[in-house]
Amino acid sequence: MKTIALIQNDPQLKPYEHTILRRLEKAEIKELDFTDYKKTLTDIANNHLYYGLHKVGRTWILREWAPNATAIYLIGDFNNWQKTPEYQLKAIENGNWEIELSSTKLHHGDLYKLLIEWEGGSGERIPAYCRRVVQDEKSKIFSAQVWSPEVYKWKNKQPKKVENPFIYEAHIGMGTEECKVGSFVEFKNNVLPHIAELGYNVLQLMAIQEHPYYGSFGYQVSNFFAVSSRFGTPEELKELIDEAHRLGIAVIMDVVHSHAVNNELEGLSKLDGTEDLYFHNGPRGQHPAWNSRCFDYGKDEVITFLLSNLKYWLDEFKFDGFRFDGVTSMMYYDHGLGRDFTNYNFYYDGNQDDDAITYLILANKLIHQTNTNALSIAEDVSGMPGLAMPFKDGGVGFDYRMSMGVADYWIKIIKEKKDENWHVGDLFYELTNKRKDEKTISYAECHDQAMVGDQTIIFRLIGEEMYTAMNVFQPNLIVERGMALHKMIRLLSASTAGNGYLTFMGNEFGHPEWIDFPREGNKWSYHYARRQWSLMSDANLRYHFLNAFDESMINLLKTEKIYQQPCFAIAQNISDQVLAFKRNELLFVFNFNPTKSFADYGILIDAGSYHIVLNSDSAVFDGQNRIDDQMEYFTQPANDKAYLHLYLPARSVIVLKRKK
């Protein structure tokens, strides 16, 4: 038997070969079972076309899966929210219920719910496949809404597959500076042009699926097929995606299939009165850390629900892929809580939910069958081998995994070590230590590092001086240090990334404060649930310098296609705190020394002449302008080697390119 590539690449996995092969076989059998040996997953993942409310000619048809129900009634504006025989669903096969109504009985904009009865109880529920859910401003009650507008006509083609993603992670509601919930229209008009100007080629949208609690950041989903109405209509989301495509930006969705909100009135929990319709029964069905419901990935109905959900977002909204949230929580019975995953046994010791891993394999197959250009990215802290490898090679099939340890490392080093103790060898190792057989995306910080109780990198570096000393007229050593390190940290994270880079909205210009959504504890304030774009556009403040650096950094790395080649270390001088490495055609030279600048610093490199293509110390980036960016540098021979002699100012980085 031929050894799969996953084990060929990493012989330390050989003792676990049986477990790895068993998982692959289980996924293959499940796929064949679903597809009846002759179809594809994209052929069968169409539950969203059967269930839910649909208008077919002059008839409305609504179907729901509720095997424990004894009776179901459609209630709403049209019958004064009372159960009546005219609006009673009839039971059909396999626990399904159905009703057909004349087109005159329901109208666009009508509110409705299902009144589901079961032995010993009843409850109002929102259909599982509902595509539109709205909240009443006064009562705060969520209801399904009949949604039947004119079919949206797409104007632009979807981008080709993005080989090296530069991802701009964003939250629609936070996209405005006003103390309110921002809209799709405002984001399209005001934020999207900014993203395009910066050079990012992928927009990652958070909180798109409907969620009852705004402060959950979209991670407590109630209605998996509904666009969050607090941001606008489905058509307005389509317009945003369409415009992004015109600008050459792919749009991926932060999809939550790892758990669901506990709420019964808004979500899937106890939809037909049973605990285990979509979720596990008992304690296993409750997430111990998130107070939410855990899907039972062993049930075919759950897998087809989730697969259909992916296809729906790909087909209906032309999303270009997904970032899967909470993959670690899905893959382990204990959700990975309290584990540090220090050896391979943690991935194969029986604590793994093979049903969840099977679902993830099928999900990735479906995504790439539906759109061959689509991206799939895993958020996983465990580091399970093969997560971002093709199924044929023994992997789960994600295109990329997030390098989550990079951001954690930056927090640790900023908090625990003085500048003069930063070890450039450790820095380079931590930022480049990735599995060579998997594609990864790095980031210095995402939304996680800015949540209330935490701090952004810029705030950790500058602190309260952010409020008093960010003006351009007043020199300040603390601000000077923070600005310099902010640029260096971001460039080092991006330039050493495996295959892509991510930033969270606002961090490109050093947004000064944390994120805190309206809640009782802050008197329902929106002050920290917004982005203060005016700081970036104010020429009297320093934020625009960081934004300019981010724009130059992204466009340089993208234009030079640096991710086509791995990093090659040239110098790791611990005592000097100088780090130099080459990647593709670029030479990166970092001087992390807080006090020492070096003249004629020798870097062993290919012979030739070099010119600076990016300089963090430039005045255009609020640097001290200690280097002439127009100068041409020539190597000098020494004992059959070539040295490039450079002036390296303290706390700065220069990027050079050899002239051909």
XYZ file of C-alpha atoms in Angstrom, residues 154-539:
386
model
C -25.160 40.591 -11.122
C -22.991 43.075 -13.004
C -19.478 41.756 -12.472
C -17.731 38.415 -12.743
C -16.202 36.791 -9.709
C -12.401 37.122 -9.488
C -10.097 34.301 -10.447
C -8.669 32.220 -7.631
C -6.535 34.312 -5.314
C -3.213 32.525 -4.977
C -1.836 34.674 -2.163
C -4.560 36.299 -0.078
C -4.063 39.717 1.458
C -7.136 39.693 3.653
C -8.975 42.675 5.089
C -11.101 41.352 7.955
C -14.128 43.568 8.516
C -17.368 43.922 10.453
C -20.151 45.799 8.662
C -21.758 47.231 11.785
C -18.431 48.646 13.006
C -17.634 50.145 9.612
C -19.094 53.552 10.410
C -17.710 56.275 12.670
C -21.174 57.156 13.922
C -22.391 55.628 17.179
C -24.763 53.193 15.501
C -24.866 49.977 13.501
C -23.335 50.545 10.085
C -25.002 49.287 6.913
C -24.023 47.356 3.791
C -24.606 50.507 1.719
C -22.369 52.652 3.919
C -19.646 50.021 3.874
C -19.833 49.717 0.082
C -19.636 53.483 -0.400
C -17.135 54.420 2.300
C -14.952 51.462 3.311
C -14.656 49.366 0.165
C -12.751 52.072 -1.795
C -10.309 52.336 1.131
C -9.682 48.565 1.049
C -9.059 48.668 -2.694
C -6.647 51.603 -2.326
C -4.668 49.764 0.334
C -4.212 46.850 -2.078
C -5.960 44.033 -0.211
C -7.347 41.417 -2.589
C -9.686 39.551 -0.199
C -12.435 40.974 2.009
C -13.437 38.751 4.933
C -16.867 39.670 6.278
C -17.816 38.810 9.848
C -21.275 38.456 11.404
C -23.204 37.950 8.152
C -25.419 35.112 9.423
C -28.282 36.341 11.592
C -27.542 36.476 15.300
C -29.869 37.780 18.016
C -27.196 39.379 20.207
C -25.182 42.049 18.410
C -22.412 41.846 20.999
C -21.634 38.230 20.073
C -19.635 39.590 17.091
C -21.756 37.260 14.949
C -20.488 34.073 16.581
C -23.824 33.071 18.190
C -25.787 32.305 15.014
C -29.530 31.741 15.145
C -30.554 31.669 11.477
C -27.921 30.154 9.228
C -29.507 31.075 5.880
C -30.500 34.639 6.807
C -28.417 37.760 6.201
C -28.269 39.802 9.391
C -31.014 42.353 8.809
C -29.438 44.894 11.167
C -26.988 45.690 8.327
C -29.569 45.899 5.527
C -31.242 43.679 2.963
C -29.877 40.626 1.130
C -29.863 42.653 -2.075
C -27.705 45.332 -0.452
C -25.217 42.648 0.568
C -25.196 41.419 -3.021
C -24.507 44.961 -4.241
C -21.546 45.186 -1.861
C -20.117 41.866 -3.065
C -20.753 42.835 -6.697
C -18.865 46.103 -6.241
C -15.979 44.313 -4.521
C -15.765 42.009 -7.529
C -15.634 45.039 -9.819
C -12.655 46.244 -7.818
C -10.964 42.845 -8.161
C -11.531 41.919 -4.516
C -12.704 38.430 -3.586
C -15.200 38.272 -0.705
C -15.180 35.434 1.807
C -17.568 34.860 4.664
C -16.675 34.143 8.277
C -18.933 31.101 8.550
C -19.954 29.634 11.898
C -20.664 25.889 11.706
C -18.965 25.065 14.990
C -21.970 25.781 17.210
C -25.292 27.641 17.339
C -27.033 30.010 19.707
C -28.894 28.484 22.660
C -32.005 30.578 22.012
C -35.141 28.585 21.245
C -37.399 31.390 20.002
C -34.839 32.607 17.442
C -32.684 29.579 16.680
C -32.593 25.832 16.072
C -32.521 24.718 19.704
C -35.532 22.527 20.577
C -37.146 23.450 17.265
C -39.539 20.499 17.469
C -39.370 20.180 21.250
C -36.414 17.772 21.273
C -32.887 18.506 22.422
C -31.275 16.431 19.689
C -32.870 17.497 16.410
C -29.745 19.264 15.171
C -27.576 18.935 18.258
C -26.218 16.336 20.631
C -28.392 15.433 23.583
C -27.320 16.078 27.155
C -24.033 17.729 28.188
C -22.368 16.977 24.869
C -24.897 19.226 23.184
C -23.869 22.221 25.302
C -20.619 24.074 24.709
C -19.029 24.540 28.150
C -17.224 27.778 27.270
C -19.579 29.461 24.829
C -22.989 28.616 26.338
C -24.205 27.451 22.939
C -25.449 24.296 21.200
C -23.069 21.776 19.591
C -24.079 20.171 16.297
C -24.334 16.404 15.962
C -22.168 15.884 12.879
C -23.030 12.191 12.926
C -26.574 12.848 11.675
C -27.046 12.967 7.919
C -29.709 15.651 8.286
C -27.242 17.912 10.104
C -24.494 17.406 7.526
C -26.846 18.123 4.608
C -28.175 21.194 6.452
C -24.659 22.582 6.824
C -23.476 21.576 3.348
C -26.550 23.185 1.809
C -25.819 26.285 3.845
C -22.371 26.571 2.257
C -23.723 26.080 -1.240
C -26.452 28.642 -0.601
C -23.965 31.376 0.285
C -21.738 30.470 -2.674
C -24.549 30.367 -5.228
C -26.995 32.982 -4.001
C -24.518 35.652 -2.872
C -21.463 34.811 -4.988
C -19.197 34.590 -1.962
C -15.709 33.507 -2.989
C -15.176 31.169 -0.070
C -15.182 30.897 3.696
C -13.118 31.292 6.809
C -14.365 28.552 9.143
C -14.613 29.710 12.737
C -13.998 27.427 15.713
C -12.534 24.449 13.835
C -10.667 23.327 16.949
C -13.915 23.236 18.913
C -15.468 21.056 16.216
C -12.687 18.492 15.975
C -12.248 17.564 19.651
C -14.743 16.164 22.129
C -13.352 18.522 24.781
C -13.283 21.369 22.218
C -9.537 21.699 22.733
C -10.114 23.544 25.989
C -7.168 23.455 28.384
C -4.912 21.577 25.962
C -1.573 22.826 24.707
C -1.141 20.196 21.943
C 2.527 19.620 22.668
C 2.828 16.250 20.897
C 1.243 14.343 18.044
C -0.668 12.002 20.327
C -3.114 14.819 21.061
C -4.368 14.554 17.462
C -4.969 10.795 17.521
C -5.737 9.801 21.128
C -9.485 9.197 20.731
C -10.478 12.706 21.830
C -11.219 13.613 18.207
C -14.760 13.832 16.831
C -14.337 11.889 13.602
C -17.890 12.853 12.570
C -16.903 16.527 12.690
C -13.702 15.841 10.750
C -15.760 13.951 8.169
C -18.057 16.956 7.832
C -15.093 19.312 7.339
C -13.686 17.058 4.607
C -17.038 16.987 2.823
C -17.469 20.736 3.286
C -14.157 21.449 1.575
C -14.972 19.083 -1.270
C -18.347 20.745 -1.762
C -16.860 24.254 -1.737
C -14.321 23.429 -4.421
C -16.823 21.483 -6.514
C -19.238 24.420 -6.434
C -16.582 27.030 -7.242
C -13.114 25.869 -8.247
C -11.791 29.360 -7.478
C -13.177 29.434 -3.942
C -10.971 29.790 -0.850
C -11.403 27.850 2.384
C -9.506 28.876 5.509
C -9.441 27.131 8.884
C -9.242 28.878 12.240
C -7.563 26.186 14.346
C -5.375 26.597 17.406
C -4.535 22.900 17.748
C -2.300 22.572 14.693
C -3.745 19.245 13.562
C -1.476 17.926 10.762
C -3.044 17.832 7.318
C -5.827 20.294 8.054
C -4.757 22.433 5.090
C -3.787 19.622 2.738
C -5.881 18.079 -0.064
C -7.919 14.990 0.777
C -5.989 12.948 -1.812
C -2.829 13.613 0.193
C -4.395 12.624 3.490
C -5.673 16.055 4.525
C -8.966 17.667 5.505
C -8.911 19.858 2.411
C -8.688 23.477 3.571
C -6.694 25.753 1.291
C -5.131 27.612 4.211
C -4.888 27.606 7.978
C -4.508 30.703 10.141
C -1.114 31.034 11.850
C -2.736 31.931 15.137
C 0.431 31.622 17.178
C 2.017 34.656 15.497
C -0.357 37.160 17.111
C -0.037 35.407 20.472
C 3.737 35.613 20.196
C 3.672 39.366 19.540
C 1.498 39.940 22.607
C 3.815 37.830 24.721
C 7.016 39.550 23.623
C 5.580 43.076 23.942
C 4.234 42.349 27.418
C 7.124 40.353 28.832
C 10.367 41.605 27.276
C 12.121 44.923 27.130
C 13.053 46.148 23.666
C 16.743 45.548 24.229
C 16.006 41.873 24.986
C 14.110 41.099 21.789
C 15.873 38.100 20.282
C 15.829 38.356 16.482
C 16.644 34.667 16.103
C 13.600 33.736 18.158
C 11.505 36.236 16.200
C 12.455 34.736 12.864
C 11.942 31.186 14.105
C 8.525 31.837 15.638
C 7.260 33.665 12.554
C 8.538 31.114 10.026
C 7.944 27.885 11.967
C 5.163 26.359 9.863
C 4.439 22.980 8.338
C 5.946 23.009 4.881
C 3.141 20.922 3.408
C 0.376 23.351 4.391
C -0.439 26.881 3.284
C -0.789 29.423 6.061
C -1.958 32.989 6.611
C -0.255 35.151 9.235
C -1.369 38.259 11.051
C 0.049 40.500 13.732
C -3.450 40.999 15.131
C -7.028 40.312 14.103
C -10.294 41.175 15.829
C -9.482 38.772 18.690
C -6.612 40.898 19.972
C -8.765 44.029 20.167
C -11.736 42.749 22.137
C -12.632 44.447 25.417
C -10.239 43.375 28.134
C -7.418 43.168 25.601
C -5.463 45.758 23.646
C -4.383 46.409 20.085
C -0.661 46.373 19.353
C -0.528 50.139 18.951
C -2.225 50.653 22.310
C 0.160 48.228 24.005
C 3.067 50.213 22.579
C 1.833 53.743 23.191
C -0.785 53.491 25.944
C -2.435 56.648 27.207
C -0.155 58.775 25.022
C -2.581 57.833 22.211
C -4.948 60.430 23.656
C -2.498 63.298 24.108
C 0.588 62.955 21.929
C -0.409 61.675 18.478
C -0.325 65.139 16.928
C 2.405 65.911 14.384
C 3.549 69.092 16.160
C 4.759 67.570 19.413
C 7.714 65.120 19.488
C 7.191 62.263 21.925
C 9.607 59.402 22.572
C 6.874 56.937 23.529
C 4.899 57.672 20.376
C 8.064 57.562 18.274
C 8.889 54.098 19.641
C 5.340 52.844 19.158
C 5.070 54.083 15.593
C 8.432 52.559 14.655
C 7.701 49.161 16.176
C 4.150 49.071 14.805
C 5.504 49.356 11.273
C 8.256 46.809 11.889
C 5.949 44.276 13.542
C 3.445 44.418 10.710
C 6.064 44.163 7.975
C 7.889 41.308 9.697
C 4.598 39.422 10.147
C 3.596 39.984 6.524
C 6.982 39.313 4.938
C 7.564 36.046 6.844
C 3.997 34.794 6.339
C 3.639 31.438 4.679
C 1.215 32.231 1.894
C -0.973 35.163 2.911
C -1.547 37.990 5.366
C -4.517 39.413 7.270
C -5.352 42.618 9.086
C -8.483 43.698 10.931
C -10.361 46.826 9.883
C -8.704 49.912 11.313
C -5.497 48.258 12.461
C -3.801 49.397 9.266
C -3.766 52.936 10.664
C -3.315 52.009 14.303
C -6.897 52.390 15.490
C -6.362 53.487 19.068
C -8.950 51.620 21.077
C -10.387 48.211 21.797
C -13.705 46.748 20.647
C -16.684 46.670 22.983
C -20.192 46.165 21.633
C -23.255 47.760 23.221
C -24.170 45.901 26.393
C -25.578 46.526 29.822
C -22.083 46.858 31.298
C -21.258 49.888 29.127
C -24.784 51.360 29.183
C -25.409 50.097 25.620
C -22.819 52.430 24.154
C -21.601 52.222 20.529
C -18.488 54.271 21.290
C -16.124 51.300 20.997
C -18.141 49.445 18.335
C -17.109 51.691 15.448
C -14.036 52.799 13.530
C -12.800 56.375 13.850
C -11.864 56.935 10.202
C -11.455 60.665 10.783
C -8.269 59.978 12.764
C -6.703 58.508 9.640
C -7.698 61.438 7.424
C -6.569 64.154 9.854
C -3.245 65.532 8.594
